Coordinates of C-alpha atoms in Angstrom, one line a residue:
Chain A
M1 CA 17.9 11.0 -6.8
I2 CA 19.7 10.4 -3.5
R3 CA 16.4 9.8 -1.8
M4 CA 15.4 7.4 -4.6
L5 CA 18.5 5.4 -4.1
H6 CA 18.0 5.5 -0.4
T7 CA 14.5 4.1 -0.6
I8 CA 15.3 0.8 -2.5
P9 CA 17.6 -0.6 0.2
I10 CA 14.9 0.2 2.9
L11 CA 12.3 -1.8 0.9
A12 CA 14.9 -4.5 0.2
T13 CA 15.9 -4.9 3.9
K14 CA 12.2 -5.5 4.8
E15 CA 11.9 -8.1 2.1
V16 CA 14.9 -10.0 3.3
R17 CA 13.5 -10.0 6.8
D18 CA 10.1 -11.1 5.5
G19 CA 11.6 -13.9 3.3
L20 CA 13.6 -15.3 6.2
R21 CA 10.4 -15.3 8.3
N22 CA 8.6 -17.3 5.7
R23 CA 8.9 -20.9 6.8
W24 CA 8.3 -22.3 3.3
V25 CA 11.1 -20.3 1.9
V26 CA 13.5 -21.3 4.7
A27 CA 12.5 -24.9 4.4
T28 CA 13.2 -24.9 0.6
I29 CA 16.5 -23.2 1.1
L30 CA 17.5 -25.8 3.6
L31 CA 16.4 -28.5 1.2
L32 CA 18.5 -26.9 -1.5
G33 CA 21.6 -26.9 0.8
T34 CA 21.0 -30.5 2.0
L35 CA 20.5 -31.8 -1.5
A36 CA 23.6 -29.9 -2.7
L37 CA 25.7 -31.5 -0.1
A38 CA 24.2 -35.0 -0.7
L39 CA 24.7 -34.8 -4.4
S40 CA 28.2 -33.5 -4.0
F41 CA 29.1 -36.5 -1.8
L42 CA 27.6 -38.9 -4.2
G43 CA 29.3 -37.2 -7.1
S44 CA 32.7 -37.3 -5.5
A45 CA 32.9 -41.1 -6.0
P46 CA 35.3 -42.3 -8.7
V47 CA 34.2 -41.1 -12.2
G48 CA 35.4 -43.8 -14.5
E49 CA 37.3 -43.3 -17.7
I50 CA 36.4 -39.6 -18.3
K51 CA 39.0 -37.5 -16.6
A52 CA 37.1 -34.8 -14.9
G53 CA 37.5 -33.1 -11.5
I54 CA 35.0 -33.7 -8.8
L55 CA 33.9 -30.1 -9.0
E56 CA 33.0 -30.5 -12.7
V57 CA 31.0 -33.7 -11.9
S58 CA 29.2 -31.7 -9.2
V59 CA 28.3 -29.0 -11.7
V60 CA 26.3 -31.5 -13.6
S61 CA 24.3 -32.7 -10.7
L62 CA 23.9 -29.3 -9.1
T63 CA 22.7 -27.7 -12.3
S64 CA 19.9 -30.2 -12.5
L65 CA 19.0 -29.6 -8.9
S66 CA 19.1 -25.8 -9.4
M67 CA 17.0 -26.0 -12.5
Y68 CA 14.1 -27.4 -10.5
L69 CA 14.5 -25.9 -7.0
L70 CA 15.7 -22.3 -7.7
P71 CA 12.8 -21.3 -9.9
L72 CA 10.5 -22.7 -7.2
I73 CA 12.1 -20.7 -4.4
A74 CA 12.2 -17.6 -6.6
L75 CA 8.5 -17.9 -7.5
M76 CA 7.6 -18.6 -3.8
L77 CA 9.3 -15.3 -2.9
S78 CA 7.8 -13.2 -5.6
F79 CA 4.4 -14.4 -6.6
D80 CA 2.6 -12.5 -3.9
A81 CA 5.0 -9.5 -3.8
L82 CA 2.3 -7.2 -5.2
V83 CA -1.0 -9.0 -5.2
G84 CA -0.3 -10.1 -1.6
E85 CA 0.1 -6.5 -0.5
F86 CA -3.0 -5.4 -2.4
E87 CA -5.1 -8.2 -1.0
H88 CA -3.8 -7.6 2.6
G89 CA -4.3 -3.8 2.3
T90 CA -0.8 -2.8 3.0
M91 CA -0.2 -1.5 -0.5
L92 CA -2.8 1.2 0.0
L93 CA -0.7 2.8 2.8
L94 CA 2.7 2.1 1.1
L95 CA 1.6 4.0 -2.0
T96 CA 0.8 7.1 0.1
Y97 CA 4.5 7.3 1.1
P98 CA 7.2 9.0 -1.0
V99 CA 7.9 5.7 -2.9
A100 CA 7.6 5.4 -6.6
R101 CA 6.0 2.2 -7.9
W102 CA 9.1 1.1 -9.8
Q103 CA 11.0 1.5 -6.5
I104 CA 8.7 -1.0 -4.8
I105 CA 9.4 -3.7 -7.4
A106 CA 13.1 -2.8 -7.5
G107 CA 13.3 -3.0 -3.7
K108 CA 11.6 -6.3 -3.6
F109 CA 13.9 -7.6 -6.4
L110 CA 17.0 -6.5 -4.5
G111 CA 15.8 -8.1 -1.3
H112 CA 14.7 -11.4 -2.9
T113 CA 17.9 -11.6 -4.9
T114 CA 19.9 -11.1 -1.7
I115 CA 18.0 -14.1 -0.2
L116 CA 18.7 -16.2 -3.2
L117 CA 22.4 -15.2 -3.1
V118 CA 22.6 -16.2 0.5
A119 CA 20.9 -19.5 -0.2
I120 CA 23.3 -20.2 -3.1
L121 CA 26.4 -19.2 -1.2
L122 CA 25.4 -21.2 1.8
G123 CA 24.2 -24.3 -0.1
Y124 CA 26.7 -24.5 -3.0
G125 CA 29.5 -22.7 -1.1
S126 CA 29.5 -25.2 1.7
A127 CA 29.3 -28.0 -0.9
L128 CA 32.3 -26.5 -2.7
G129 CA 34.3 -26.4 0.5
I130 CA 33.6 -30.0 1.3
L131 CA 34.4 -31.1 -2.2
I132 CA 37.7 -29.4 -2.1
L133 CA 38.5 -31.1 1.2
V134 CA 37.4 -34.5 -0.1
G135 CA 39.4 -34.0 -3.3
D136 CA 42.6 -33.3 -1.2
G137 CA 42.7 -29.7 -2.2
D138 CA 42.0 -30.3 -5.9
T139 CA 40.4 -27.2 -7.3
T140 CA 40.2 -28.2 -11.0
G141 CA 37.0 -27.0 -12.5
W142 CA 36.5 -24.2 -10.0
Q143 CA 35.7 -21.9 -13.0
A144 CA 32.8 -24.1 -14.0
Y145 CA 31.6 -24.4 -10.4
S146 CA 31.7 -20.6 -9.9
A147 CA 30.0 -20.0 -13.2
M148 CA 27.3 -22.5 -12.1
M149 CA 26.8 -20.6 -8.9
A150 CA 26.5 -17.2 -10.7
S151 CA 24.2 -18.5 -13.4
S152 CA 22.0 -20.1 -10.7
L153 CA 21.5 -16.7 -9.2
L154 CA 20.7 -15.4 -12.6
L155 CA 18.2 -18.2 -13.1
G156 CA 16.7 -17.3 -9.7
C157 CA 16.4 -13.6 -10.9
V158 CA 14.6 -14.7 -14.0
F159 CA 11.9 -16.5 -11.9
L160 CA 11.7 -13.6 -9.5
T161 CA 10.8 -11.2 -12.2
I162 CA 8.4 -13.7 -13.8
G163 CA 6.8 -13.9 -10.3
Y164 CA 6.5 -10.1 -10.1
L165 CA 4.8 -10.1 -13.5
I166 CA 2.3 -12.7 -12.3
S167 CA 1.8 -10.7 -9.1
S168 CA 1.1 -7.5 -11.1
L169 CA -1.4 -9.3 -13.3
A170 CA -3.3 -11.4 -10.8
R171 CA -6.3 -9.9 -9.0
E172 CA -6.2 -12.4 -6.2
R173 CA -3.4 -14.2 -4.4
A174 CA -5.0 -17.6 -5.1
V175 CA -4.9 -16.9 -8.8
A176 CA -1.2 -15.9 -8.5
V177 CA -0.3 -19.1 -6.7
G178 CA -1.9 -21.1 -9.5
A179 CA -0.2 -19.1 -12.2
A180 CA 3.2 -19.4 -10.4
V181 CA 2.9 -23.2 -10.1
G182 CA 1.7 -23.4 -13.7
T183 CA 4.6 -21.3 -14.9
W184 CA 7.0 -23.5 -13.0
L185 CA 5.6 -26.7 -14.4
M186 CA 5.5 -25.3 -18.0
L187 CA 9.0 -23.8 -18.1
V188 CA 10.8 -26.3 -15.9
V189 CA 9.1 -29.6 -16.6
L190 CA 6.7 -29.6 -19.6
Y191 CA 8.7 -27.5 -22.0
D192 CA 11.5 -30.1 -22.3
L193 CA 9.0 -32.9 -22.6
G194 CA 7.2 -31.1 -25.4
L195 CA 10.5 -30.3 -27.1
L196 CA 11.5 -33.9 -26.9
S197 CA 8.2 -35.1 -28.2
A198 CA 8.4 -32.7 -31.1
L199 CA 11.9 -33.9 -31.9
I200 CA 10.8 -37.5 -31.9
I201 CA 7.8 -36.9 -34.1
D202 CA 9.7 -34.5 -36.4
K203 CA 12.6 -36.9 -37.0
G204 CA 14.8 -34.0 -38.1
E205 CA 12.5 -32.9 -40.9
Y206 CA 11.5 -29.3 -39.8
I207 CA 13.4 -28.7 -36.6
S208 CA 16.9 -27.9 -37.7
E209 CA 19.8 -27.6 -35.3
G210 CA 19.5 -23.8 -35.4
L211 CA 15.8 -23.8 -34.6
F212 CA 16.4 -26.3 -31.8
A213 CA 19.0 -23.9 -30.4
V214 CA 16.6 -21.0 -30.5
L215 CA 13.8 -23.2 -28.8
M216 CA 16.3 -24.1 -26.1
L217 CA 17.4 -20.6 -25.5
A218 CA 13.8 -19.4 -25.5
N219 CA 13.2 -21.2 -22.2
P220 CA 15.2 -19.7 -19.3
A221 CA 15.6 -23.1 -17.6
D222 CA 17.1 -24.6 -20.7
A223 CA 19.3 -21.6 -21.3
Y224 CA 20.7 -22.1 -17.8
R225 CA 21.3 -25.7 -18.6
L226 CA 23.0 -24.9 -21.9
F227 CA 25.2 -22.4 -20.2
N228 CA 26.4 -24.9 -17.6
F229 CA 26.6 -28.0 -19.8
T230 CA 28.1 -26.6 -22.9
G231 CA 29.9 -23.6 -21.7
F232 CA 32.8 -25.4 -20.1
G233 CA 34.6 -28.1 -21.9
E234 CA 34.9 -30.9 -19.4
V235 CA 31.4 -30.5 -18.1
G236 CA 30.2 -30.8 -21.7
R237 CA 32.0 -34.0 -22.2
L238 CA 30.5 -35.4 -19.0
V239 CA 27.0 -34.8 -20.1
G240 CA 27.7 -35.4 -23.8
A241 CA 26.3 -38.9 -23.9
T242 CA 23.0 -38.3 -22.1
G243 CA 22.6 -34.5 -21.7
V244 CA 20.2 -32.2 -23.5
G245 CA 23.1 -30.2 -24.9
A246 CA 24.3 -33.2 -27.0
G247 CA 25.6 -32.3 -30.4
F248 CA 25.1 -28.6 -29.9
E249 CA 27.5 -25.9 -28.6
S250 CA 25.8 -22.7 -27.5
G251 CA 28.8 -21.0 -26.0
L252 CA 28.5 -18.7 -23.0
V253 CA 27.1 -15.6 -24.4
A254 CA 23.8 -16.7 -26.0
P255 CA 22.4 -18.4 -22.9
L256 CA 23.4 -15.4 -20.7
V257 CA 21.8 -12.9 -23.1
A258 CA 18.7 -15.1 -23.2
M259 CA 18.5 -15.2 -19.4
G260 CA 19.3 -11.5 -19.1
L261 CA 16.3 -10.8 -21.4
W262 CA 14.2 -13.1 -19.2
V263 CA 15.1 -10.9 -16.2
V264 CA 14.6 -7.5 -17.9
V265 CA 11.5 -8.0 -20.0
P266 CA 9.2 -9.4 -17.2
F267 CA 10.6 -6.8 -14.8
L268 CA 9.7 -3.9 -17.1
L269 CA 6.3 -5.4 -17.9
A270 CA 5.6 -5.8 -14.2
I271 CA 6.4 -2.2 -13.6
A272 CA 4.3 -1.0 -16.5
R273 CA 1.3 -3.1 -15.3
F274 CA 1.8 -2.0 -11.7
H275 CA 1.7 1.7 -12.8
R276 CA -1.6 1.2 -14.4
R277 CA -3.2 -0.4 -11.4
E278 CA -5.5 1.8 -9.3
L279 CA -6.6 1.3 -5.7
Chain B
M1 CA 4.9 26.1 -4.7
P2 CA 3.4 29.0 -6.5
A3 CA 2.6 31.8 -4.1
N4 CA -0.9 32.4 -5.6
T5 CA -2.3 29.1 -4.6
V6 CA -4.5 29.4 -1.6
H7 CA -6.0 26.0 -1.5
A8 CA -4.4 22.9 -0.1
I9 CA -6.6 20.8 -2.2
E10 CA -8.8 21.6 -5.1
L11 CA -11.2 19.3 -7.1
R12 CA -12.5 20.7 -10.3
A13 CA -15.5 18.9 -12.0
V14 CA -14.2 15.5 -10.9
D15 CA -15.9 12.4 -12.0
K16 CA -14.8 8.9 -11.1
R17 CA -16.5 5.9 -12.9
Y18 CA -15.8 2.2 -12.5
G19 CA -17.3 0.7 -15.6
K20 CA -20.9 2.1 -15.7
A21 CA -20.9 2.9 -12.0
V22 CA -20.5 6.6 -11.2
V23 CA -18.8 6.8 -7.8
V24 CA -17.9 10.5 -7.9
D25 CA -20.1 12.7 -9.9
G26 CA -19.0 16.2 -10.9
I27 CA -17.5 17.3 -7.6
D28 CA -16.0 20.8 -7.2
L29 CA -14.5 21.6 -3.9
Q30 CA -11.6 23.4 -2.2
V31 CA -9.9 22.6 1.0
H32 CA -8.3 25.7 2.5
R33 CA -4.9 25.6 4.1
G34 CA -4.9 24.8 7.8
E35 CA -8.6 24.0 8.0
C36 CA -10.3 20.8 9.2
F37 CA -12.4 19.7 6.3
V38 CA -15.0 17.0 7.0
L39 CA -16.6 14.7 4.5
I40 CA -19.9 13.2 5.6
G41 CA -22.3 11.0 3.7
H42 CA -24.0 7.6 3.7
N43 CA -22.1 4.4 3.2
G44 CA -21.0 4.1 -0.4
A45 CA -21.5 7.9 -1.0
G46 CA -18.0 8.1 -2.4
K47 CA -16.1 9.6 0.5
T48 CA -13.3 7.1 0.5
T49 CA -12.9 7.4 -3.3
I50 CA -12.7 11.2 -2.9
M51 CA -10.0 10.7 -0.4
K52 CA -8.1 8.3 -2.7
L53 CA -8.4 10.9 -5.5
M54 CA -6.9 13.5 -3.2
L55 CA -4.1 11.1 -2.3
G56 CA -3.4 10.2 -6.0
L57 CA -4.1 6.5 -5.4
T58 CA -6.7 6.7 -8.1
R59 CA -7.1 9.0 -11.1
P60 CA -10.3 10.9 -12.0
S61 CA -12.2 9.8 -15.0
T62 CA -12.7 13.4 -15.9
G63 CA -11.9 16.7 -14.1
Q64 CA -8.8 17.7 -12.2
V65 CA -7.5 17.1 -8.7
M66 CA -4.8 19.4 -7.4
V67 CA -3.0 18.8 -4.1
L68 CA -0.5 21.4 -2.9
A69 CA -0.8 22.8 -6.4
E70 CA 0.2 19.6 -8.2
D71 CA -1.6 16.5 -9.6
P72 CA -1.3 13.9 -6.8
A73 CA -1.3 11.0 -9.3
S74 CA 1.6 12.4 -11.3
R75 CA 5.0 10.8 -11.0
S76 CA 6.6 14.1 -9.9
F77 CA 4.3 14.2 -6.9
V78 CA 6.0 11.1 -5.3
V79 CA 8.5 13.2 -3.4
R80 CA 5.7 15.6 -2.2
R81 CA 4.1 12.7 -0.5
Q82 CA 6.5 13.3 2.3
A83 CA 4.1 16.1 3.3
L84 CA 1.1 13.7 3.5
G85 CA -0.2 11.5 6.2
Y86 CA -3.0 9.0 5.7
L87 CA -5.0 6.7 8.0
P88 CA -7.2 4.4 5.9
E89 CA -10.6 3.2 7.1
S90 CA -9.4 -0.3 7.9
V91 CA -5.7 0.0 8.3
S92 CA -3.6 -3.1 7.6
F93 CA -0.1 -3.7 8.7
Y94 CA 2.5 -6.5 8.3
P95 CA 1.4 -8.9 11.1
H96 CA 4.8 -10.4 11.8
M97 CA 6.4 -7.0 12.5
T98 CA 6.4 -5.3 15.9
G99 CA 5.0 -1.8 16.3
L100 CA 8.4 -0.4 16.6
E101 CA 9.7 -2.2 13.5
L102 CA 6.7 -1.0 11.5
L103 CA 7.0 2.6 12.6
D104 CA 10.7 2.5 12.0
Y105 CA 10.2 1.2 8.5
Y106 CA 7.7 4.0 7.6
A107 CA 9.9 6.6 9.2
H108 CA 12.8 5.5 7.0
L109 CA 10.6 5.7 3.9
K110 CA 9.4 9.1 4.8
G111 CA 12.9 10.3 5.7
V112 CA 11.9 11.1 9.3
P113 CA 14.5 10.9 12.0
A114 CA 14.4 7.6 13.9
T115 CA 14.2 9.6 17.2
E116 CA 10.6 10.6 16.2
V117 CA 9.5 7.0 16.3
G118 CA 9.7 6.7 20.0
Q119 CA 8.0 10.0 20.5
R120 CA 5.1 9.0 18.3
L121 CA 4.6 5.7 20.0
Q122 CA 4.6 7.5 23.3
Q123 CA 2.1 10.1 22.0
V124 CA -0.4 7.4 21.0
G125 CA 0.2 5.4 24.2
L126 CA 1.8 2.4 22.5
H127 CA 5.3 2.7 23.9
E128 CA 4.8 -0.3 26.2
A129 CA 3.5 -2.5 23.4
A130 CA 6.2 -1.4 20.9
T131 CA 8.1 -4.6 20.8
R132 CA 5.0 -6.8 20.5
R133 CA 4.1 -8.3 17.2
L134 CA 1.2 -6.6 15.4
N135 CA -0.9 -9.8 15.2
T136 CA -1.3 -9.4 18.9
Y137 CA -2.6 -5.9 18.7
S138 CA -6.3 -5.1 19.3
K139 CA -8.3 -3.0 16.9
G140 CA -7.9 0.1 19.0
M141 CA -4.1 -0.4 19.2
R142 CA -3.9 -0.9 15.4
Q143 CA -5.9 2.3 14.9
R144 CA -3.5 4.2 17.3
L145 CA -0.5 2.8 15.5
G146 CA -2.2 3.9 12.3
L147 CA -2.4 7.4 13.6
A148 CA 1.2 7.3 14.7
Q149 CA 2.3 6.4 11.2
A150 CA 0.0 9.0 9.7
I151 CA 1.5 11.9 11.8
L152 CA 5.2 10.9 11.3
G153 CA 7.1 13.9 10.2
T154 CA 4.2 16.3 11.1
P155 CA 2.5 16.2 7.7
R156 CA 1.2 19.4 6.1
L157 CA -1.9 17.4 4.9
L158 CA -3.5 14.7 7.0
F159 CA -6.2 12.4 5.7
L160 CA -8.2 10.4 8.1
D161 CA -10.8 8.0 6.9
E162 CA -13.3 7.0 9.6
P163 CA -10.5 7.4 12.2
T164 CA -12.3 6.7 15.4
T165 CA -14.3 3.7 14.4
G166 CA -13.7 1.0 17.0
L167 CA -12.2 3.3 19.6
D168 CA -13.6 3.8 23.1
P169 CA -14.6 7.3 24.2
L170 CA -11.3 7.9 26.1
L171 CA -9.2 6.9 23.1
R172 CA -11.4 9.1 20.9
R173 CA -10.7 12.1 23.1
D174 CA -6.9 11.4 22.9
F175 CA -7.2 11.0 19.2
Y176 CA -8.8 14.4 18.7
R177 CA -6.3 16.0 21.1
I178 CA -3.4 14.8 19.0
I179 CA -5.1 16.1 15.9
S180 CA -5.8 19.4 17.6
D181 CA -2.1 19.7 18.4
L182 CA -1.2 19.0 14.8
R183 CA -3.7 21.6 13.6
S184 CA -2.1 24.2 15.8
S185 CA 1.2 23.6 13.9
G186 CA -0.6 24.3 10.6
T187 CA -1.6 20.9 9.4
T188 CA -4.6 20.8 7.1
V189 CA -6.9 17.9 8.1
V190 CA -9.4 16.0 5.9
I191 CA -11.6 13.6 7.8
S192 CA -14.4 11.4 6.6
S193 CA -16.6 10.3 9.4
H194 CA -20.0 8.9 10.5
A195 CA -19.5 10.0 14.1
L196 CA -21.3 13.3 13.5
N197 CA -21.5 14.4 17.1
E198 CA -17.9 14.1 17.8
I199 CA -16.7 15.5 14.4
E200 CA -19.0 18.6 14.7
A201 CA -16.6 20.2 17.2
Q202 CA -13.6 19.6 15.0
A203 CA -14.9 20.8 11.6
D204 CA -14.2 24.1 10.1
R205 CA -16.1 23.2 7.0
I206 CA -18.2 20.2 6.1
A207 CA -19.0 18.6 2.7
V208 CA -22.1 16.5 2.5
I209 CA -21.8 13.8 -0.2
K210 CA -24.8 11.9 -1.5
H211 CA -24.5 9.3 -4.2
G212 CA -21.2 10.7 -5.3
R213 CA -22.4 14.3 -5.5
L214 CA -21.6 17.2 -3.4
V215 CA -25.0 18.4 -2.0
A216 CA -23.7 21.0 0.4
C217 CA -20.5 22.5 1.6
G218 CA -19.7 25.1 4.2
S219 CA -19.4 25.7 8.0
L220 CA -22.0 24.3 10.3
Q221 CA -23.7 27.7 10.3
D222 CA -23.6 27.9 6.5
L223 CA -25.2 24.5 6.2
G224 CA -27.9 25.3 8.7
R225 CA -28.7 28.5 6.8
Q226 CA -28.7 26.8 3.4
A227 CA -31.0 24.1 4.8
G228 CA -33.3 26.8 6.3
F229 CA -32.8 25.5 9.8
P230 CA -33.9 28.0 12.5
V231 CA -31.7 29.0 15.4
R232 CA -33.1 27.8 18.7
T233 CA -33.0 30.5 21.4
R234 CA -33.9 29.6 25.0
L235 CA -34.9 32.4 27.4
A236 CA -35.0 32.0 31.1
V237 CA -37.6 34.3 32.4
A238 CA -38.6 35.7 35.7
P239 CA -41.4 33.8 37.5
G240 CA -44.8 34.7 36.4
S241 CA -43.7 36.7 33.3
A242 CA -43.5 33.8 30.8
A243 CA -46.9 34.4 29.2
R244 CA -46.3 38.2 28.8
V245 CA -42.9 37.7 27.3
A246 CA -44.1 35.1 24.9
E247 CA -47.0 37.3 23.8
Q248 CA -44.6 40.2 23.1
L249 CA -42.2 38.1 21.2
A250 CA -44.8 36.2 19.2
A251 CA -45.2 39.3 17.0
H252 CA -41.6 39.0 15.9
T253 CA -40.7 35.4 15.8
R254 CA -41.9 31.8 16.2
I255 CA -42.5 30.5 19.7
D256 CA -41.8 26.8 20.0
R257 CA -42.3 26.0 23.6
V258 CA -43.4 27.9 26.7
N259 CA -43.4 26.9 30.4
D260 CA -43.4 28.8 33.6
R261 CA -39.6 29.5 33.6
S262 CA -38.5 29.3 30.0
I263 CA -39.4 30.1 26.5
D264 CA -38.0 28.5 23.3
L265 CA -37.9 30.6 20.2
L266 CA -37.1 29.5 16.6
C267 CA -35.9 32.1 14.2
P268 CA -34.2 32.0 10.8
E269 CA -30.4 32.5 10.9
N270 CA -30.7 35.9 9.2
E271 CA -33.2 37.3 11.7
K272 CA -31.2 36.3 14.7
M273 CA -29.9 39.8 15.5
L274 CA -33.3 41.4 15.1
V275 CA -34.8 39.0 17.5
L276 CA -32.0 39.6 20.0
R277 CA -32.8 43.3 19.9
H278 CA -36.5 42.6 20.7
I279 CA -35.3 40.4 23.6
A280 CA -33.1 43.2 24.9
D281 CA -36.2 45.5 24.9
L282 CA -37.9 43.2 27.4
G283 CA -35.7 44.4 30.2
E284 CA -35.5 42.4 33.4
A285 CA -38.1 39.9 32.6
V286 CA -35.4 37.9 30.7
L287 CA -32.9 36.5 33.2
D288 CA -30.7 34.5 30.8
I289 CA -30.4 33.6 27.1
S290 CA -28.7 30.7 25.2
M291 CA -28.7 30.1 21.5
T292 CA -28.0 26.8 19.8
A293 CA -27.1 26.4 16.1
P294 CA -28.6 23.3 14.4
R295 CA -26.6 20.1 15.1
L296 CA -24.7 18.3 12.4
D297 CA -26.9 15.2 12.7
E298 CA -30.0 17.2 12.1
I299 CA -28.4 18.8 9.0
Y300 CA -27.1 15.5 7.8
L301 CA -30.6 14.0 8.0
H302 CA -32.0 17.0 6.2
Y303 CA -29.7 16.6 3.3
M304 CA -29.9 12.8 3.2
N305 CA -33.7 12.7 3.2
G306 CA -34.5 15.9 1.4
V307 CA -32.0 16.9 -1.3
Q308 CA -31.7 14.8 -4.4

C-alpha cells in the first residue's frame, strides 16, 4: 500500500514536467492569465445602480472565460494521456514496471490537476490581488471569488477525466484529438444553443422548470455556471437580467454534485477501459 | 514463492488469437531458473507475442502462463514486476527527457536507489551523454539506455526482444558481457533474436517457433540430435597416411572429405563415442582431432524448411 501511494506522485511529477514543456498548454495558460487580468480591469469600472463589489463583477466575467478556456486546457492535457503513450510505444515499457493501470491514470490526474491549480492560482490569483488593490482594499465578495476559483478547478478536473476516457477509447491519437475537440464544442458551445433552441420552440409546453434544471445540471459546463451565477446572491443579481440562470435557483450543492459525478464516472470508465486494453 | 516450483516461467497449452488469426498455437514450454532461454523463428512467428504473454502485457486466449509461480497478467502480480526487466524490440522513450531523467524516473518506479542510476549509465557507456535529451540519441544509444533501464535493480527475470539489432560489433560484445555478469548473479534471461551466430554462445536452451508453434526446444546439442544432424569430426593425420586412415574408418562411419593432411568424418550424435574409440585405435597416424556440433543457423534452416 505504501508503495502504491508512492508511485502516484512519481507519475504525477513527470506529468507536471511534461505539461509545462508543452508549448500549447503553456500558451493557453498564459492566455487564461492575460484574459483574466484584462477582464478584471474592464470589470472594475463603475457598475451602475446595482450595488456589487468589483470582485463579484469579476466572478461573472471570469466564469464565462473559465467555461470556455479551462475545458480546452484540460482536454489538451488529457486527450493523449493514454493513446499518446500507446502510439508512441512508451506504454509498453511502463506496463512492465510495478505500476497498476489505475495508478497510471491517477498519477496523470494528480499531475494535470496540479498544472490546472497552478494556472488558476496564477491567473485568477494575480487578478484578485490587482482587483483588491484597485478597489482600495475592498474585499467584498471574496467568498464568491474563491468559490469561483475552486469550482474552476473542479470544472478542469471534469474535462481531464473526460479526456482520459476519450484517450482510453481511441485507437489513434488523431481520433482522440477529433473526439476531444468535438466534446468541447458539444458540451461548451452547442449544448447551450440546443437548449436555447428547444426552449424557444417549446414555449414552455413540455420543458418545465424542473426539467430545465436537470438539463442544465446534466452538462458540466452549465453546472459550473449555475454554481457561480446562482450560488452567491449578489452575483446572481448581476446576471439576473441576461444570464442563463435567470428565474432559477440551483443552490450550491446540486451543481457541485453534478460536477463531482462528471469527474468520478468518466474516471472510473477510463480505468475500466484501460484495464481491458491489451498490448 | 512455493518451494516446489522449479521453473521461472511456464506456458501450458497457450493459444493467442486476434480475431481469426492464430498468433500463438498450443505452446508448452518451461524456462528454468538461471538459464538463458532463446526464442528463434521467422518474422511474425509469434516470438514477441510469447514474450508479451510472459510479461503479462497480453492474456492467453486459452492455456495458462505462470511467471515466478504467478499469473503475470493478474493484478496481484503488479508488485512482482519489480523482479522483471524488459527491453522491447524497438524501444521508445520520452524524447524531451534526458537519459538521466528517464533512468531516474524508471528507478523511482521500480523502487531502486537513485545511486544505481549513475552506475547503470556508466555500465552501458552513456554517462557522458546522460544530460542530453533523448531526441539527440542515436539508435545504438537508445538501445544501450534500454538495456540500462531493463537491468535496473538487477532483475531476476530479464526479457530482451531482438536486443542487439542496430548495434555495432563492439557494442554487441559489451551488451553480452553485461548480460553475462547478470547471469552470474542468478538472473534468468529470455532473449528473442535473429542474430543466430552471436546468440548461439549465450543460449542454454533454444526454442524454435514457426507460425506460432513450438517446433523444437532444447540445447544446441539436443536440437542437432533431434534434427538428425551429424557431428563433424576433423582429423589431422600424419603425411602419407590419409588414405589408409580413411579406409579403416570408412567401415565405422561416413567419410565426408579427405585430403593429404586431414579427414572430415560425419557421424550421428549417438555414435560419437564409438567413433572416437576407433580413432583412438589408429595410434600415431592421427595427430589431432576436433569435433564441431551443428551450428544454430544450420539447425534453424532445417526447422524452418523442413518441419511443418
